[in-house]
C-alpha angles and dihedrals in degrees: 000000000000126000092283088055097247127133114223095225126151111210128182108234101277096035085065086040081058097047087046101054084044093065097049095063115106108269098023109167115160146333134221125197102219116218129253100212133066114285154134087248106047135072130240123187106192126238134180105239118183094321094328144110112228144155132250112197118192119237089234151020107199109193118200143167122256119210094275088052104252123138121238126177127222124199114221116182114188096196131162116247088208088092128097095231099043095106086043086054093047095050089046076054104051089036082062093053091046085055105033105028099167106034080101149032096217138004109196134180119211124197130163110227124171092348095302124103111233135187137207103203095213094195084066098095085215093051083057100052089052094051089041089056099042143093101187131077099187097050089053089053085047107048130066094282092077125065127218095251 
């Protein structure tokens, strides 16, 4: 951020509806916009699109205290589910959680269907096997294993 503590990001309408809610949970600290592009100072979470190797990178990294004080990180990702690669992102980002459960507090997925913005909470193991046996983004946000957010 610069001297006036502000960050220069430019976000789309619900992915400031998303910020904002995210401020307004008990122990809010800080966000960071991670970066999309490669760099030392953003993070990549792999996923296997078509035959290839790529990298999905959150929108966003929220750290907050927990009641003992102690500073954990969640990574929250608003992503349309209009493009062709949205279910290979979200299994890059279950098979994270499967590796690396507790890098992080909470892994959610935001989407805005039908107005309303929905998340998949990827640490919930039936949230990943639902990701894992489907082919289509926009149903998962659509069904009971996501949540209104």
């Amino acid at each position: 951020s610069g001297e006036d503590g502000k960050f220069p990001a430019e976000l789309n309408a619900w992915e400031r509806e998303v910020l904002d809610a995210e401020m307004k949970r008990d122990g809010f600290v800080a966000w960071y916009r991670n970066p999309s592009r490669s760099s030392q100072d953003s993070l990549g979470v792999a996923y296997v699109g078509g035959t290839q190797v790529r990298i999905v990178r959150p929108d966003f990294l929220i750290f907050s205290r927990k009641a003992d004080g102690s500073i954990v990180a969640d990574l929250v990702d608003p992503h349309g589910t209009q493009f062709s690669d949205a279910i290979a992102k979200l299994r890059g980002l279950a098979w994270y959680v499967e590796l690396y459960p507790e890098a992080v507090r909470r892994v959610d997925a935001v989407a805005k269907v039908g107005g309303i913005l929905r998340v998949l909470d990827i640490k919930d193991a039936k949230v990943r096997l639902a990701i894992a046996s489907s082919d289509d983004a926009k149903r998962l946000f659509e069904s009971d294993v996501a949540a209104d957010y």
